[in-house]
mmCIF file of C-alpha atoms in Angstrom:
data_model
loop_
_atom_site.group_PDB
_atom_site.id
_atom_site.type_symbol
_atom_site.label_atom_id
_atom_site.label_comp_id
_atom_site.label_asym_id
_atom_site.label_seq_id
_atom_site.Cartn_x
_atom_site.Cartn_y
_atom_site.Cartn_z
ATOM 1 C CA UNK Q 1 53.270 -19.667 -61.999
ATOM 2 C CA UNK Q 2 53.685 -19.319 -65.933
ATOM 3 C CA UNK Q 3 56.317 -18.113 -68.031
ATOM 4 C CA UNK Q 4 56.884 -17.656 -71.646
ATOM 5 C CA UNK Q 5 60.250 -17.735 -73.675
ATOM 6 C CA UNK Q 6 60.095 -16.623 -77.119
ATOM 7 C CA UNK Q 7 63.552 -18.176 -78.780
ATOM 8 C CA UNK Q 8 64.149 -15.387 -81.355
ATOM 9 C CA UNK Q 9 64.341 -11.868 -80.241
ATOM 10 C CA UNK Q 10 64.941 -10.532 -83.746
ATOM 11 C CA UNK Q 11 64.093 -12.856 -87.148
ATOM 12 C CA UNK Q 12 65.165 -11.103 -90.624
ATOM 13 C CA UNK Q 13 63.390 -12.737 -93.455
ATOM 14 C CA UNK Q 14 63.336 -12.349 -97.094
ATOM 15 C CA UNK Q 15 59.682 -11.770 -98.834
ATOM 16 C CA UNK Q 16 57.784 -14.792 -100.091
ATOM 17 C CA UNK Q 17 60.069 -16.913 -97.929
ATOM 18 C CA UNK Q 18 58.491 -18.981 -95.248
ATOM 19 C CA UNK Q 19 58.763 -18.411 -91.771
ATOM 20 C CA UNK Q 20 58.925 -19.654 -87.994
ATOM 21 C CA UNK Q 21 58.670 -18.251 -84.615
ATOM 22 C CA UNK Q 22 59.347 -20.055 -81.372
ATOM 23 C CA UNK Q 23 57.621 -19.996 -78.446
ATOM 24 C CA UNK Q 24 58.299 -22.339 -75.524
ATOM 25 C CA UNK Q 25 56.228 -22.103 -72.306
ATOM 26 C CA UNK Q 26 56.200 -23.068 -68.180
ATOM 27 C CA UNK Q 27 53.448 -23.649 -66.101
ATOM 28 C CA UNK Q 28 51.819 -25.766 -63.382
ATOM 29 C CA UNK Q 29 48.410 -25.675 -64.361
ATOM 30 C CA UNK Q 30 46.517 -25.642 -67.640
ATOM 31 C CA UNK Q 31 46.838 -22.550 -69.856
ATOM 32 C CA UNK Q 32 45.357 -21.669 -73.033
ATOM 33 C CA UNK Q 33 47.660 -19.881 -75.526
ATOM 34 C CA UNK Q 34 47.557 -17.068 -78.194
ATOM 35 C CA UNK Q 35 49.799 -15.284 -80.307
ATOM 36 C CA UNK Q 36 49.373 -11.572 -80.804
ATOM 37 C CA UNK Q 37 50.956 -9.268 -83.184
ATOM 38 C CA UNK Q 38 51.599 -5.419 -82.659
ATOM 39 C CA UNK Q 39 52.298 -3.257 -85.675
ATOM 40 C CA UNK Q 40 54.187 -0.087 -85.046
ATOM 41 C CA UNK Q 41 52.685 2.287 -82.632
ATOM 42 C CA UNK Q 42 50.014 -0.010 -82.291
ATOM 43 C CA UNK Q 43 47.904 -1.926 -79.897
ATOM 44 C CA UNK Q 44 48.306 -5.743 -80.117
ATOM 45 C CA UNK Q 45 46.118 -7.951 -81.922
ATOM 46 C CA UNK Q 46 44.859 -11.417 -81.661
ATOM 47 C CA UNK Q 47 45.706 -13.519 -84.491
ATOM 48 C CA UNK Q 48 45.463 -16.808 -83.258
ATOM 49 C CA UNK Q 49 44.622 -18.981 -79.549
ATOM 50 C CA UNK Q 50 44.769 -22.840 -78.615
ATOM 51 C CA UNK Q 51 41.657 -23.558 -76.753
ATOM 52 C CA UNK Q 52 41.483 -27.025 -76.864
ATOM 53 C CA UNK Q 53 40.753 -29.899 -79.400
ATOM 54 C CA UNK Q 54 43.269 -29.816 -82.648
ATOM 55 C CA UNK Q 55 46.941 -29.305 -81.851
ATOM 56 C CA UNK Q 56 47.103 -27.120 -85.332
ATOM 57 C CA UNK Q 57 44.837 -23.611 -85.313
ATOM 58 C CA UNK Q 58 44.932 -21.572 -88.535
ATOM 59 C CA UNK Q 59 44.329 -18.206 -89.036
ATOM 60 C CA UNK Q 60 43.918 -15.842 -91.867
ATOM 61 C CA UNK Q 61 46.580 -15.553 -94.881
ATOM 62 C CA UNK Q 62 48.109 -19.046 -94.249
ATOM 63 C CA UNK Q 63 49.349 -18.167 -90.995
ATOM 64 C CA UNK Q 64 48.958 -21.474 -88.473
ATOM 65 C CA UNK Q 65 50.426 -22.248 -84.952
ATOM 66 C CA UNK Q 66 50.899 -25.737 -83.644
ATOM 67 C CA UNK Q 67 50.368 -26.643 -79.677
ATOM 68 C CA UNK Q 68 52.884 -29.495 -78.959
ATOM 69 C CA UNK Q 69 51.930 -30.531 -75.531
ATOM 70 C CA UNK Q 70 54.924 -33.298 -74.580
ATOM 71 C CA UNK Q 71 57.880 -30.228 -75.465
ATOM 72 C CA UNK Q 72 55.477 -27.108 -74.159
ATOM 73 C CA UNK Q 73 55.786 -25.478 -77.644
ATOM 74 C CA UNK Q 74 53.096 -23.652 -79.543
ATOM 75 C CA UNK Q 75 55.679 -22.509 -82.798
ATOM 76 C CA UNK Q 76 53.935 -19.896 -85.069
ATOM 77 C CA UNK Q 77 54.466 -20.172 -88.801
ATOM 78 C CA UNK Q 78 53.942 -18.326 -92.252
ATOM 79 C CA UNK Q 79 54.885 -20.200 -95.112
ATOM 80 C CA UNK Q 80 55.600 -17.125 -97.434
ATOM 81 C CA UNK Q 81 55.761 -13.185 -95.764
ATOM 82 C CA UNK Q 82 54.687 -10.019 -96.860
ATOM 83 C CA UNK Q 83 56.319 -6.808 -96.152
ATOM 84 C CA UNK Q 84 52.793 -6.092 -94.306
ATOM 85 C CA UNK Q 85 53.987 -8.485 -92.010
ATOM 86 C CA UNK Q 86 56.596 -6.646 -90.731
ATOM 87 C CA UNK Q 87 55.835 -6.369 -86.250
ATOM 88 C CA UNK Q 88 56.674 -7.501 -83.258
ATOM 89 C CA UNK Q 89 54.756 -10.845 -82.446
ATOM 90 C CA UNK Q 90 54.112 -11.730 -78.787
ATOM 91 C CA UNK Q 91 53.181 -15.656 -77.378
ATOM 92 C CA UNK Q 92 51.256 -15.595 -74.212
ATOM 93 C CA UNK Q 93 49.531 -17.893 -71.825
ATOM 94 C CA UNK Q 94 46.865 -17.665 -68.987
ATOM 95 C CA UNK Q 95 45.760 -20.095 -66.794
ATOM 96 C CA UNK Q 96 42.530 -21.948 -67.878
ATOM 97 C CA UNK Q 97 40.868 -21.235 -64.584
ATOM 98 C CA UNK Q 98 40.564 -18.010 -62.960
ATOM 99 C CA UNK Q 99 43.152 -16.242 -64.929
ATOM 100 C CA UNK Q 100 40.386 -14.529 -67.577
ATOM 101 C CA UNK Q 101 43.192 -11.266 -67.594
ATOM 102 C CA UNK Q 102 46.421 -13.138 -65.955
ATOM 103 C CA UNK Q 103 48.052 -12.928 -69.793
ATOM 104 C CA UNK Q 104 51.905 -13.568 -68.984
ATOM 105 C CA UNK Q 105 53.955 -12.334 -72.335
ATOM 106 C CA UNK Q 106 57.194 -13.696 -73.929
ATOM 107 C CA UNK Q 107 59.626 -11.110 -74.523
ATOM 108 C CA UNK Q 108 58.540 -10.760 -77.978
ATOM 109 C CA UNK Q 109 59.801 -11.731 -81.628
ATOM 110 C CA UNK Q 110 60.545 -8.722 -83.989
ATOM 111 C CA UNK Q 111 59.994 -9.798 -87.892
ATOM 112 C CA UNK Q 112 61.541 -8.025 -90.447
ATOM 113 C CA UNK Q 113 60.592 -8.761 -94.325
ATOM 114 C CA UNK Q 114 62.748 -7.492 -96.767
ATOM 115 C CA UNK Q 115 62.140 -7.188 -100.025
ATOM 116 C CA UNK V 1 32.239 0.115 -82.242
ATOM 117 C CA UNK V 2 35.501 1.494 -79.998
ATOM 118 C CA UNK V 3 36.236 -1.378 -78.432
ATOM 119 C CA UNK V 4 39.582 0.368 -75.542
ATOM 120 C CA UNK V 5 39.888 3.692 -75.575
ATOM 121 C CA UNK V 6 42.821 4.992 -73.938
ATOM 122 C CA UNK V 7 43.536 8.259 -72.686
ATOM 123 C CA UNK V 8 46.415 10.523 -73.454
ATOM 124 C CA UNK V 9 48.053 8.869 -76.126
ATOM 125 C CA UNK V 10 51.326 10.627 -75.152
ATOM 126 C CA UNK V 11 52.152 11.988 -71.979
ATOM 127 C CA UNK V 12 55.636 14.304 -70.783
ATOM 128 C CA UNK V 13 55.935 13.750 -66.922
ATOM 129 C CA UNK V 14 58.590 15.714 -64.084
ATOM 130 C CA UNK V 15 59.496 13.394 -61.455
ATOM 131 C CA UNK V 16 57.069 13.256 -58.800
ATOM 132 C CA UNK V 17 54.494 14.380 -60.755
ATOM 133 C CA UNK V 18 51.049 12.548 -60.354
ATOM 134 C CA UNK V 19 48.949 11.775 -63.512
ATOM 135 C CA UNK V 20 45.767 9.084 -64.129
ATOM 136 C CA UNK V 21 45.726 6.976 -66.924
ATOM 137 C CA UNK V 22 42.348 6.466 -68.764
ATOM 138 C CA UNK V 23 40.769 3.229 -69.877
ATOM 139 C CA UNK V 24 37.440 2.903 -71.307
ATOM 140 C CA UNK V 25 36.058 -0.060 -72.648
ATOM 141 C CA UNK V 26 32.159 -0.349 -74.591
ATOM 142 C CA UNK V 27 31.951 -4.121 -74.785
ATOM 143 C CA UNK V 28 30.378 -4.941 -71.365
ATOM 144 C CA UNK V 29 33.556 -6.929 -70.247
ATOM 145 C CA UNK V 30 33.742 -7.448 -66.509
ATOM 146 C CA UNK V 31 38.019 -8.191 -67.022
ATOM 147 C CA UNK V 32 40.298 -5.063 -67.284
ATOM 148 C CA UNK V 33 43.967 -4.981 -66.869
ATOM 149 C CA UNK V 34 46.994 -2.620 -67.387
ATOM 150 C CA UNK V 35 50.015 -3.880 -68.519
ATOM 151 C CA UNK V 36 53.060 -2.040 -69.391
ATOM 152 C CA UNK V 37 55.695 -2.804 -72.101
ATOM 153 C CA UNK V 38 59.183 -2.254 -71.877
ATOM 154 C CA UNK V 39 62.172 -3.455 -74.403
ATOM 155 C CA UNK V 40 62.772 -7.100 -74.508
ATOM 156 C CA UNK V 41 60.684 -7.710 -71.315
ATOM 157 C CA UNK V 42 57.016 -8.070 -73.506
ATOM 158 C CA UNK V 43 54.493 -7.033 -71.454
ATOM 159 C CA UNK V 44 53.864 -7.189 -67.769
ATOM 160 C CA UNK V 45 50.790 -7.207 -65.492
ATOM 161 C CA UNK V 46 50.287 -3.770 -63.271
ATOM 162 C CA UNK V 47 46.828 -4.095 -61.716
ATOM 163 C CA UNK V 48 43.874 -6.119 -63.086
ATOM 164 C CA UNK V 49 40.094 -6.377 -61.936
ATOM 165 C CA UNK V 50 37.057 -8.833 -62.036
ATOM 166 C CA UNK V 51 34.339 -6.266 -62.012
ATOM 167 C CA UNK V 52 33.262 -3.017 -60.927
ATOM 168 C CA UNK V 53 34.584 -2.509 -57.042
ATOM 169 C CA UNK V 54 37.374 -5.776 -57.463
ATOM 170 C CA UNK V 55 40.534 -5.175 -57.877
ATOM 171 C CA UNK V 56 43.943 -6.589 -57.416
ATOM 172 C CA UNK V 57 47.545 -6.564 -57.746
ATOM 173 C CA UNK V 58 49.666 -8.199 -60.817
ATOM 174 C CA UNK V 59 53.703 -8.474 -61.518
ATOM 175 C CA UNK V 60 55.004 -4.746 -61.001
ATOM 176 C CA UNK V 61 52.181 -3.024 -59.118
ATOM 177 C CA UNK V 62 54.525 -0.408 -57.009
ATOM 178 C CA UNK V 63 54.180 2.952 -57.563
ATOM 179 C CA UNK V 64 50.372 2.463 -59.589
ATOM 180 C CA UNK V 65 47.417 2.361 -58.246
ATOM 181 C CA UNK V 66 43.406 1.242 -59.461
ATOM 182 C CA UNK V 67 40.282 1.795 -58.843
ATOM 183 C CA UNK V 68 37.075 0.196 -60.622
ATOM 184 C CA UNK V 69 34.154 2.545 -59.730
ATOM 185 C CA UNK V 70 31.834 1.081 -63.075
ATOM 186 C CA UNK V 71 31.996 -1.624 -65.925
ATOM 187 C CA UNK V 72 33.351 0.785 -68.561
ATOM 188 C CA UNK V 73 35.914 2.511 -66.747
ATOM 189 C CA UNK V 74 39.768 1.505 -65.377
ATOM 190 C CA UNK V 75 41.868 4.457 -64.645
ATOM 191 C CA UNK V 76 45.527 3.493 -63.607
ATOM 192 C CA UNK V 77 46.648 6.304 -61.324
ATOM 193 C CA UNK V 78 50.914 7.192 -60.842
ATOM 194 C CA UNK V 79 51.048 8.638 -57.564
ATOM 195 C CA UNK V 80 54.475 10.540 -57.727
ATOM 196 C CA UNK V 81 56.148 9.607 -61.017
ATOM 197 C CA UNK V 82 60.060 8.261 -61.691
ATOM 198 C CA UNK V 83 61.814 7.757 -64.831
ATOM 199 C CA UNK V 84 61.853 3.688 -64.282
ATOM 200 C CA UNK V 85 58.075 4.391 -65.247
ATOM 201 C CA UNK V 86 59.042 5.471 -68.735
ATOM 202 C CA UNK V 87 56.614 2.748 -70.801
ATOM 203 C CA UNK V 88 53.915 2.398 -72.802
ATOM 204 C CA UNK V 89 50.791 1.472 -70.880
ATOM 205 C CA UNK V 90 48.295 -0.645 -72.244
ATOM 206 C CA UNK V 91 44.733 -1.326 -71.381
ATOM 207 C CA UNK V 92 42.861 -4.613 -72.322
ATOM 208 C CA UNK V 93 39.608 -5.759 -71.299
ATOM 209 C CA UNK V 94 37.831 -9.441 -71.840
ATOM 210 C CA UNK V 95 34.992 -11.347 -71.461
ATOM 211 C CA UNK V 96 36.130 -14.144 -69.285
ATOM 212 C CA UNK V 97 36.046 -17.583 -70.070
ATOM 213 C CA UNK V 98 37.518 -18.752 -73.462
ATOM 214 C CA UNK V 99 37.615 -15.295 -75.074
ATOM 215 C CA UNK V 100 40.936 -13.459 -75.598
ATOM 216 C CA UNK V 101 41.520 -9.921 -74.082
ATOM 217 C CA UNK V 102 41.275 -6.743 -76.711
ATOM 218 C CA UNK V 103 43.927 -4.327 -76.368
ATOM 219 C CA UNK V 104 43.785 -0.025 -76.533
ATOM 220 C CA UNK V 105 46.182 1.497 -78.714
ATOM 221 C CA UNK V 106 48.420 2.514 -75.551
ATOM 222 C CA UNK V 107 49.817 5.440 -73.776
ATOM 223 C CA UNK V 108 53.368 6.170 -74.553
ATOM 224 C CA UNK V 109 54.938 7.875 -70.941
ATOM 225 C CA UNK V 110 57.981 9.319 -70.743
ATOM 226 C CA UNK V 111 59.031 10.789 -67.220
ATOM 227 C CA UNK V 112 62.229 13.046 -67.247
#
């Protein structure tokens, strides 16, 4: 079984400043991982996934997550926000065999950029 | 390209009312799953299938059921609604393998 714990239910940020969410995950088997953003009254989005190979994936707009194997982290950073960034962000996992639509969900992370 | 199309976007139910859900997907992917999001919980698995005619159970299937009669198609059926079913649904479909799923836009469902 997996499960996902995302560390910061809310995170209030000022524009341009940098930011970090958390995400911490369980399993027993191998997973591959992705972080997906919704916007309001949205569908969610992909914006990044750890496959294999380098520990650091980047995405567009300076946006990055690293996969930290030993502490079952895969953190999500921006090092300076936009308003536009302003969503809820959701980690998940699935299990690299079999699971192809087993996607187990962290509670989710609002963001909130203020000007 | 429309990727998941859900159907209704919004939906008003009475309790013990029955409804279907509508998921269409135009990418060819044999994975489809509902989930359903709720405050502080993410999302959760309902029902999910492999291909047309395979289907099984996820995290909180009571209450929903699934049928997969073609490729394009996964409607999530309520068979006599209750308010703890107040959500938003959401469809996603993949590819399998390495790919990630693609979402719909979801249904919001309120049931008074």
């Amino acid at each position: 079984a997996q499960s996902v714990t995302q560390l910061d239910s809310q995170v209030p940020v000022f524009e341009e400043a940098p930011v970090e969410l958390r995400c911490n995950y369980s399993s027993s088997v191998s997973v591959y991982l992705f972080w997906y953003v919704q916007y309001p009254n949205q569908g969610l989005q992909l914006l990044l996934k750890y496959l294999s190979g380098s520990t650091l994936v980047k995405g567009i707009n300076g946006i990055e997550a690293e996969f930290n194997k030993s502490q079952t982290s895969f953190h999500l950073r921006k090092p300076s926000v936009h308003i536009s960034d302003t969503a809820e962000y959701f980690c998940a996992v699935r299990p690299q065999r079999g699971g192809y639509n087993k996607l187990i969900f962290g509670a989710g992370t609002r963001l909130a950029v203020h000007p | 390209n429309a990727g998941v199309t859900q159907t209704p976007k919004f939906q008003v139910l009475k309790t013990g009312q029955s409804m279907t859900l509508q998921c269409a997907q135009d990418m060819n992917h044999e994975y489809m799953s509902w989930y359903r999001q709720d405050p502080g919980m993410g999302l959760r698995l309902i029902h999910y299938s492999v291909g047309a005619g395979i289907t099984d159970q996820g995290e909180v299937p009571n209450g929903y059921n699934v049928s997969r009669s073609t490729t394009e198609d996964f409607p999530l059926r309520l068979l006599s609604a209750a308010p703890s079913q107040t959500s938003v649904y959401f469809c996603a479909s993949s590819k399998g393998g390495t790919t990630e799923a693609f979402f719909g836009q979801g249904t919001r469902l309120t049931v008074v």
